[in-house]
CSV table of C-alpha atoms in Angstrom, one decimal:
chain,number,residue,atom,x,y,z
A,252,MET,CA,34.4,25.5,-14.7
A,253,HIS,CA,33.1,26.5,-18.2
A,254,PHE,CA,30.9,24.6,-20.5
A,255,SER,CA,29.9,25.4,-23.9
A,256,LEU,CA,26.2,26.6,-23.9
A,257,ALA,CA,24.8,23.7,-26.0
A,258,THR,CA,26.3,21.7,-23.2
A,259,SER,CA,24.9,24.0,-20.4
A,260,LEU,CA,21.2,23.9,-21.9
A,261,THR,CA,21.0,20.3,-22.1
A,262,PHE,CA,22.5,20.5,-18.4
A,263,LEU,CA,19.7,22.8,-17.4
A,264,ALA,CA,17.0,20.9,-19.3
A,265,ALA,CA,17.6,17.8,-17.3
A,266,ILE,CA,17.5,19.7,-14.1
A,267,SER,CA,14.2,21.6,-14.6
A,268,HIS,CA,12.8,18.2,-16.0
A,269,ALA,CA,13.8,16.4,-12.7
A,270,ALA,CA,12.8,19.6,-11.0
A,271,ALA,CA,9.6,18.7,-8.5
A,272,TRP,CA,6.3,20.3,-8.4
A,273,HIS,CA,4.2,19.9,-5.2
A,274,VAL,CA,0.6,20.2,-4.2
A,275,THR,CA,-1.4,19.6,-1.1
A,276,ALA,CA,-5.2,18.6,-1.5
A,277,TYR,CA,-7.6,18.9,1.2
A,278,ASN,CA,-10.9,17.2,1.9
A,279,ASN,CA,-13.1,19.7,4.2
A,280,VAL,CA,-11.7,23.3,3.7
A,281,GLN,CA,-12.3,25.9,0.9
A,282,ASP,CA,-9.3,28.0,1.8
A,283,CYS,CA,-6.6,25.6,1.9
A,284,ASN,CA,-6.2,26.1,5.5
A,285,PRO,CA,-6.6,22.9,7.5
A,286,ASN,CA,-8.6,22.6,11.0
A,287,ASP,CA,-8.4,19.6,13.5
A,288,GLU,CA,-10.6,17.5,11.4
A,289,THR,CA,-9.0,18.0,7.7
A,290,GLU,CA,-7.4,15.2,5.9
A,291,TYR,CA,-5.0,16.1,3.1
A,292,GLN,CA,-2.6,14.6,0.9
A,293,ILE,CA,1.0,16.1,0.3
A,294,LEU,CA,1.8,15.4,-3.3
A,295,GLU,CA,5.0,15.5,-5.2
A,296,GLY,CA,6.5,14.7,-8.6
A,297,ASN,CA,8.7,15.6,-11.4
A,298,GLN,CA,6.3,14.6,-14.4
A,299,GLY,CA,3.9,16.1,-16.4
A,300,ASN,CA,1.4,13.4,-16.6
A,301,CYS,CA,-2.0,13.4,-15.5
A,302,TYR,CA,-3.0,11.7,-12.2
A,303,SER,CA,-6.3,10.8,-10.9
A,304,PHE,CA,-7.4,11.0,-7.1
A,305,GLY,CA,-8.1,7.5,-5.9
A,306,TRP,CA,-6.0,5.7,-9.0
A,307,SER,CA,-2.4,4.9,-9.1
A,308,MET,CA,0.2,7.7,-9.3
A,309,PRO,CA,3.2,6.4,-10.9
A,310,GLY,CA,6.6,8.3,-9.7
A,311,VAL,CA,4.4,10.6,-7.0
A,312,SER,CA,5.4,10.7,-3.7
A,313,CYS,CA,2.3,11.0,-1.4
A,314,GLY,CA,1.6,11.6,2.4
A,315,HIS,CA,-1.9,11.2,3.7
A,316,TYR,CA,-2.2,13.2,6.9
A,317,ILE,CA,-5.6,13.0,9.3
A,318,ARG,CA,-6.8,15.0,12.1
A,319,GLY,CA,-5.1,18.3,10.8
A,320,GLY,CA,-1.7,16.7,10.5
A,321,ALA,CA,-1.7,15.0,13.8
A,322,GLU,CA,-1.5,11.3,12.5
A,323,ASN,CA,0.1,9.9,9.3
A,324,LYS,CA,-1.8,7.1,7.1
A,325,GLY,CA,-1.0,5.4,3.8
A,326,CYS,CA,-2.2,6.8,0.6
A,327,ALA,CA,-4.8,4.5,-0.5
A,328,GLY,CA,-8.3,4.4,-1.8
A,329,LYS,CA,-10.3,7.2,-2.7
A,330,PHE,CA,-9.7,11.0,-1.7
A,331,ASN,CA,-12.3,13.7,-1.9
A,332,ALA,CA,-10.3,16.4,-2.7
A,333,VAL,CA,-12.4,19.8,-2.5
A,334,ALA,CA,-9.4,22.1,-2.4
A,335,MET,CA,-5.8,22.1,-3.7
A,336,TYR,CA,-2.6,24.5,-2.9
A,337,PHE,CA,0.1,24.6,-5.4
A,338,HIS,CA,3.2,25.5,-3.9
A,339,ALA,CA,6.2,27.5,-4.9
A,340,GLY,CA,7.4,26.3,-8.6
A,341,SER,CA,4.0,24.6,-9.3
A,342,ASN,CA,1.6,25.3,-12.2
A,343,CYS,CA,-1.2,23.1,-12.4
A,344,GLN,CA,-4.4,22.3,-14.1
A,345,VAL,CA,-7.3,20.4,-12.3
A,346,TYR,CA,-10.3,18.7,-13.8
A,347,ALA,CA,-14.0,18.0,-12.6
A,348,GLU,CA,-13.3,14.6,-14.3
A,349,ASP,CA,-11.2,11.8,-14.2
A,350,ASP,CA,-8.2,11.2,-16.7
A,351,CYS,CA,-7.9,15.1,-17.2
A,352,ARG,CA,-11.1,15.1,-19.3
A,353,GLY,CA,-13.1,17.9,-19.9
A,354,VAL,CA,-12.5,21.7,-19.1
A,355,SER,CA,-9.3,22.5,-16.8
A,356,THR,CA,-8.7,25.0,-14.2
A,357,VAL,CA,-5.4,26.5,-14.3
A,358,ARG,CA,-3.7,27.8,-11.2
A,359,SER,CA,-0.1,29.2,-10.6
A,360,GLU,CA,2.0,28.7,-7.7
A,361,ASN,CA,1.4,29.5,-4.2
A,362,GLU,CA,-2.5,29.7,-5.2
A,363,CYS,CA,-5.5,27.8,-4.0
A,364,VAL,CA,-8.5,26.3,-6.3
A,365,ASN,CA,-11.8,24.9,-4.4
A,366,ASP,CA,-14.5,22.9,-5.9
A,367,HIS,CA,-16.7,26.0,-6.3
A,368,GLU,CA,-14.1,27.4,-8.7
A,369,VAL,CA,-13.5,24.1,-10.9
A,370,LEU,CA,-14.8,24.4,-14.5
A,371,GLY,CA,-16.6,21.6,-16.1
A,372,GLY,CA,-19.1,20.4,-13.5
A,373,ALA,CA,-22.7,20.7,-12.9
A,374,GLN,CA,-24.0,24.1,-13.2
A,375,ASN,CA,-24.0,26.0,-9.9
A,376,GLU,CA,-22.8,22.9,-8.3
A,377,PRO,CA,-19.5,22.3,-6.6
A,378,SER,CA,-17.6,20.1,-8.6
A,379,PRO,CA,-14.9,17.9,-7.0
A,380,ILE,CA,-11.4,18.1,-7.9
A,381,LEU,CA,-11.1,14.4,-9.6
A,382,SER,CA,-7.7,14.7,-11.6
A,383,PHE,CA,-4.9,17.1,-12.3
A,384,LYS,CA,-1.6,17.7,-13.6
A,385,CYS,CA,1.4,20.0,-12.8
A,386,GLU,CA,4.5,21.1,-14.0
A,387,ASN,CA,7.6,22.7,-12.6
A,388,THR,CA,8.5,26.5,-13.0
A,389,ASP,CA,11.9,27.0,-11.0
A,390,ALA,CA,13.4,30.2,-12.0
A,391,VAL,CA,17.0,30.8,-12.7
A,392,LEU,CA,19.1,34.3,-12.7
A,393,VAL,CA,20.5,35.1,-16.1
A,394,ALA,CA,23.0,37.7,-15.9
A,395,TRP,CA,24.5,39.6,-19.3
A,396,ASP,CA,28.0,40.7,-18.6
A,397,ALA,CA,28.3,42.7,-22.0
A,398,ILE,CA,25.0,43.2,-23.2
A,399,GLY,CA,23.5,46.6,-22.3
A,400,GLY,CA,20.8,49.1,-23.1
A,401,GLU,CA,18.4,48.5,-25.7
A,402,THR,CA,20.2,44.9,-26.4
A,403,SER,CA,19.6,43.9,-22.8
A,404,ARG,CA,15.8,45.1,-23.0
A,405,GLN,CA,15.6,43.2,-26.3
A,406,ASN,CA,16.6,39.8,-24.5
A,407,ARG,CA,14.5,40.2,-21.9
A,408,GLY,CA,11.7,41.0,-24.2
A,409,THR,CA,12.7,37.7,-26.0
A,410,CYS,CA,12.4,35.6,-23.0
A,411,GLN,CA,8.7,35.1,-22.1
A,412,SER,CA,7.2,32.1,-20.4
A,413,GLN,CA,6.6,29.0,-22.4
A,414,GLN,CA,6.3,25.7,-21.5
A,415,LEU,CA,9.3,23.4,-20.9
A,416,ARG,CA,10.5,21.1,-23.6
A,417,PRO,CA,13.9,19.5,-22.5
A,418,GLN,CA,14.0,17.9,-25.9
A,419,LEU,CA,14.7,21.3,-27.6
A,420,GLU,CA,18.0,21.7,-29.3
A,421,VAL,CA,19.8,24.9,-29.0
A,422,THR,CA,23.2,25.2,-30.5
A,423,ILE,CA,24.3,28.9,-30.1
A,424,GLU,CA,28.1,28.9,-29.6
A,425,ALA,CA,28.8,30.9,-26.4
A,426,PHE,CA,29.7,29.8,-22.8
A,427,PHE,CA,28.2,29.7,-19.4
A,428,ASP,CA,30.0,30.5,-16.1
A,429,PHE,CA,28.7,28.6,-13.4
A,430,GLU,CA,31.1,29.9,-10.7
A,431,SER,CA,31.4,33.8,-11.6
A,432,GLY,CA,29.3,36.4,-9.7
A,433,VAL,CA,26.2,38.2,-11.2
A,434,LEU,CA,27.5,40.6,-13.8
A,435,GLY,CA,25.9,43.4,-15.6
A,436,ASN,CA,22.1,43.7,-16.0
A,437,ALA,CA,20.0,40.6,-14.9
A,438,THR,CA,16.6,39.8,-15.1
A,439,GLU,CA,15.1,36.5,-13.1
A,440,VAL,CA,13.3,34.3,-15.9
A,441,PRO,CA,11.6,30.8,-15.9
A,442,VAL,CA,14.0,28.1,-17.0
A,443,GLU,CA,11.7,27.2,-19.6
A,444,ALA,CA,11.6,30.8,-21.2
A,445,CYS,CA,15.7,30.6,-21.2
A,446,LEU,CA,15.6,27.3,-23.1
A,447,HIS,CA,13.0,28.8,-25.7
A,448,ARG,CA,14.4,32.0,-26.7
A,449,LYS,CA,14.7,32.0,-30.3
A,450,LYS,CA,18.0,31.6,-31.8
A,451,GLN,CA,17.8,34.1,-34.2
A,452,ALA,CA,16.6,36.5,-31.7
A,453,ILE,CA,19.5,36.4,-29.4
A,454,GLU,CA,22.5,34.6,-31.5
A,455,PRO,CA,23.7,38.2,-32.8
A,456,GLN,CA,24.1,39.5,-29.4
A,457,LEU,CA,26.0,36.4,-28.2
A,458,LYS,CA,29.9,36.2,-28.4
A,459,PRO,CA,31.6,33.0,-28.3
A,460,ARG,CA,34.4,34.4,-25.8
A,461,ARG,CA,31.7,36.2,-23.6
A,462,GLN,CA,31.1,34.4,-20.4
A,463,ARG,CA,27.2,33.9,-19.4
A,464,ARG,CA,25.8,32.2,-16.1
A,465,CYS,CA,22.6,30.8,-15.2
A,466,VAL,CA,22.3,30.0,-11.5
A,467,LEU,CA,19.3,27.6,-10.3
A,468,SER,CA,17.2,29.3,-7.7
A,469,ALA,CA,17.2,27.7,-4.1
A,470,LYS,CA,13.8,26.0,-3.6
A,471,ILE,CA,12.4,26.4,0.1
A,472,VAL,CA,12.5,22.9,1.6
A,473,PRO,CA,9.4,21.9,3.7
A,474,LEU,CA,9.9,21.2,7.4
A,475,THR,CA,9.2,17.8,9.0
A,476,ILE,CA,6.4,17.7,11.3
A,477,ILE,CA,5.4,15.1,13.8
A,478,LYS,CA,2.5,15.5,16.1
A,479,GLY,CA,1.8,14.1,19.3
A,480,ALA,CA,5.4,12.4,18.9
A,481,GLY,CA,6.0,12.8,22.7
A,482,HIS,CA,2.7,11.0,23.7
A,483,GLU,CA,3.5,7.6,21.7
A,484,HIS,CA,4.1,4.8,23.6
A,485,ILE,CA,7.5,3.2,23.8
A,486,PRO,CA,7.2,-0.6,24.2
A,487,ILE,CA,10.4,-2.3,26.1
A,488,PRO,CA,11.2,-5.8,25.3
A,489,GLU,CA,10.4,-8.3,28.2
A,490,GLY,CA,13.4,-8.8,30.1
A,491,GLU,CA,14.9,-5.3,29.2
A,492,ASN,CA,14.5,-2.2,31.2
A,493,ALA,CA,15.5,0.5,28.7
A,494,ILE,CA,15.3,1.0,25.1
A,495,VAL,CA,16.3,3.8,22.7
A,496,ALA,CA,13.6,4.8,20.5
A,497,ASP,CA,15.1,6.5,17.4
A,498,PHE,CA,12.5,8.2,15.0
A,499,HIS,CA,14.4,10.6,12.6
A,500,SER,CA,17.7,10.8,11.0
A,501,ILE,CA,19.4,12.7,8.3
A,502,ARG,CA,22.9,13.0,6.9
A,503,THR,CA,23.7,16.8,7.7
A,504,GLN,CA,23.6,19.3,4.9
A,505,THR,CA,25.3,22.0,7.1
A,506,VAL,CA,28.7,23.3,5.1
A,507,ALA,CA,30.1,25.4,8.1
A,508,SER,CA,33.3,24.3,9.1
A,509,PRO,CA,34.3,23.1,12.0
A,510,ALA,CA,30.9,21.5,12.6
A,511,HIS,CA,28.8,22.3,15.9
A,512,LEU,CA,25.9,21.1,17.7
A,513,THR,CA,24.4,23.7,20.3
A,514,SER,CA,21.6,22.7,22.1
A,515,GLY,CA,19.3,25.3,23.8
A,516,PHE,CA,15.7,26.4,24.6
A,517,TYR,CA,13.2,28.6,22.8
A,518,ARG,CA,10.7,30.9,24.3
A,519,VAL,CA,7.9,33.0,22.4
A,520,VAL,CA,5.1,35.1,23.7
A,521,PRO,CA,2.7,37.2,21.7
A,522,GLY,CA,4.3,40.0,19.5
A,523,PRO,CA,5.4,40.5,16.1
A,524,THR,CA,6.2,37.5,14.0
A,525,ARG,CA,9.7,36.1,13.9
A,526,TYR,CA,11.4,34.8,10.9
A,527,GLY,CA,13.8,32.2,10.5
A,528,SER,CA,15.9,31.3,7.3
A,529,TYR,CA,17.9,28.2,7.8
A,530,ASP,CA,21.6,27.3,6.4
A,531,TYR,CA,21.9,24.7,9.3
A,532,GLU,CA,19.5,22.0,10.8
A,533,GLU,CA,17.4,22.4,13.8
A,534,THR,CA,15.3,19.6,15.6
A,535,LYS,CA,12.6,21.3,17.8
A,536,TYR,CA,10.7,19.5,20.5
A,537,VAL,CA,7.8,21.6,22.3
A,538,LEU,CA,7.8,21.5,26.0
A,539,ARG,CA,4.5,23.5,27.1
A,540,GLY,CA,2.2,26.2,25.5
A,541,GLN,CA,1.9,26.6,22.0
A,542,ILE,CA,4.1,27.7,19.0
A,543,ASP,CA,2.7,28.3,15.6
A,544,VAL,CA,5.2,27.8,13.0
A,545,THR,CA,4.2,28.6,9.6
A,546,ASP,CA,6.2,26.5,6.8
A,547,GLU,CA,6.9,28.8,4.0
A,548,ALA,CA,7.5,26.2,1.7
A,549,THR,CA,3.9,24.8,2.0
A,550,GLY,CA,2.0,27.8,3.4
A,551,ILE,CA,0.8,25.8,6.3
A,552,THR,CA,0.7,27.1,9.8
A,553,HIS,CA,1.3,24.1,12.3
A,554,HIS,CA,0.1,24.9,15.8
A,555,LEU,CA,2.5,23.1,17.7
A,556,VAL,CA,1.9,21.9,21.7
A,557,ALA,CA,3.6,20.1,24.3
A,558,GLY,CA,4.8,16.9,22.9
A,559,ASP,CA,5.0,17.9,19.0
A,560,TRP,CA,8.2,17.8,17.2
A,561,ALA,CA,9.5,19.8,14.3
A,562,PHE,CA,12.7,19.5,12.3
A,563,PHE,CA,14.0,22.3,10.2
A,564,HIS,CA,16.0,21.4,7.1
A,565,VAL,CA,18.9,23.5,5.5
A,566,GLY,CA,16.7,25.5,2.9
A,567,SER,CA,13.8,25.9,5.3
A,568,LYS,CA,11.9,28.9,5.9
A,569,ALA,CA,9.5,29.6,8.6
A,570,GLN,CA,7.6,32.3,10.7
A,571,PHE,CA,7.2,32.0,14.4
A,572,SER,CA,4.4,33.4,16.5
A,573,THR,CA,2.1,32.6,19.3
A,574,LYS,CA,-1.4,33.6,20.9
A,575,SER,CA,0.0,32.6,24.5
A,576,GLU,CA,3.4,31.3,25.2
A,577,GLY,CA,5.2,28.2,24.0
A,578,VAL,CA,8.8,27.0,25.2
A,579,ALA,CA,10.5,24.4,23.2
A,580,PHE,CA,14.0,22.5,23.4
A,581,TYR,CA,15.9,22.6,20.5
A,582,ALA,CA,19.3,21.2,18.9
A,583,VAL,CA,21.1,23.0,16.0
A,584,THR,CA,23.9,22.4,13.9
A,585,ARG,CA,25.4,26.1,14.4
A,586,PRO,CA,27.6,27.7,16.9
A,587,VAL,CA,26.2,29.4,19.9
A,588,ASN,CA,24.2,32.8,19.3
A,589,ASP,CA,22.5,33.8,22.8
A,590,ILE,CA,23.6,32.3,25.7
A,591,HIS,CA,21.0,31.2,28.1
A,592,VAL,CA,21.8,33.8,31.0
A,593,ASN,CA,21.1,31.6,34.2
A,594,LEU,CA,22.5,28.3,32.7
A,595,GLN,CA,25.8,29.8,31.8
A,596,GLY,CA,28.8,27.9,33.4
A,597,ARG,CA,26.2,25.6,35.1
A,598,GLU,CA,27.6,22.3,33.5
A,599,GLU,CA,28.7,20.1,36.2
A,600,ASP,CA,32.5,20.0,36.5
A,601,THR,CA,33.9,16.5,35.3
A,602,SER,CA,35.7,15.9,38.6
A,603,LYS,CA,32.1,15.5,40.5
A,604,LEU,CA,30.9,13.2,38.2
């Protein structure tokens, strides 16, 4: 499938404009590493507007967690933000005043800022973060299939990071091929840089019949965590003696065919960190001990203990470790990897049921 470059740029601009920024604000830690007493808000949006804590944030999704993430509460009322973490693809400005007034403090993706670093407050005094605004800077991979040598270097030089302006009109007559493989020299650059290349700088190198492609980078999908899920009381209606209590459901994004559903146990002891990159879904329930799971999408390490539940989405990435030992039950949408040697062949014969 081929698109004219004008159509492709419009398509990319629309996607980039809709791409979300993602931040977490903390109330009592300077290093963006929550403890058991921390309240934090996870905020996500796709507009570059200014937002003030304690005020309405139209178009922004918000999750408010207390007791270090053990409990979820509504995002309402004033929130005292002493630190903020900016996740992948999120470049932000924070302010010591409401409505993004005064001097901004700028931070890039995967960085933390705290109230001792915010500009514009009282001299030598911490300045709470009262407002912020962010933009998304997801990257694309641009492959030039017929441009090499000095020309390729020139194009990389003209593709400098600038602010995205989706309304920019570019009408270079060339084609993007969204299905072909990576060809020729390639460099990773922000979407906005591609869209802001000056027409006169690259037009001589582009030919109408040459194919180009842009592939949107994959965004890491945050985990879904419920602390203490297994300890919550399940009320049974009067007159009944059993009830189901569903608490999580999605439409699978696993693309493998035929589809599989595999159950198993996970055990971890102290040692090297284990890494997981998910092209399938996994639901995991901790049975005993502690399993430390670092969500690479948020940078947050969740200390999961018995009764805690986690869900890993297609596109999630996580790091697993423990300081003691942990055992969990899981169900995954993938084929069997490693057989439980003490359970192999233990399924009861249907004739005995």
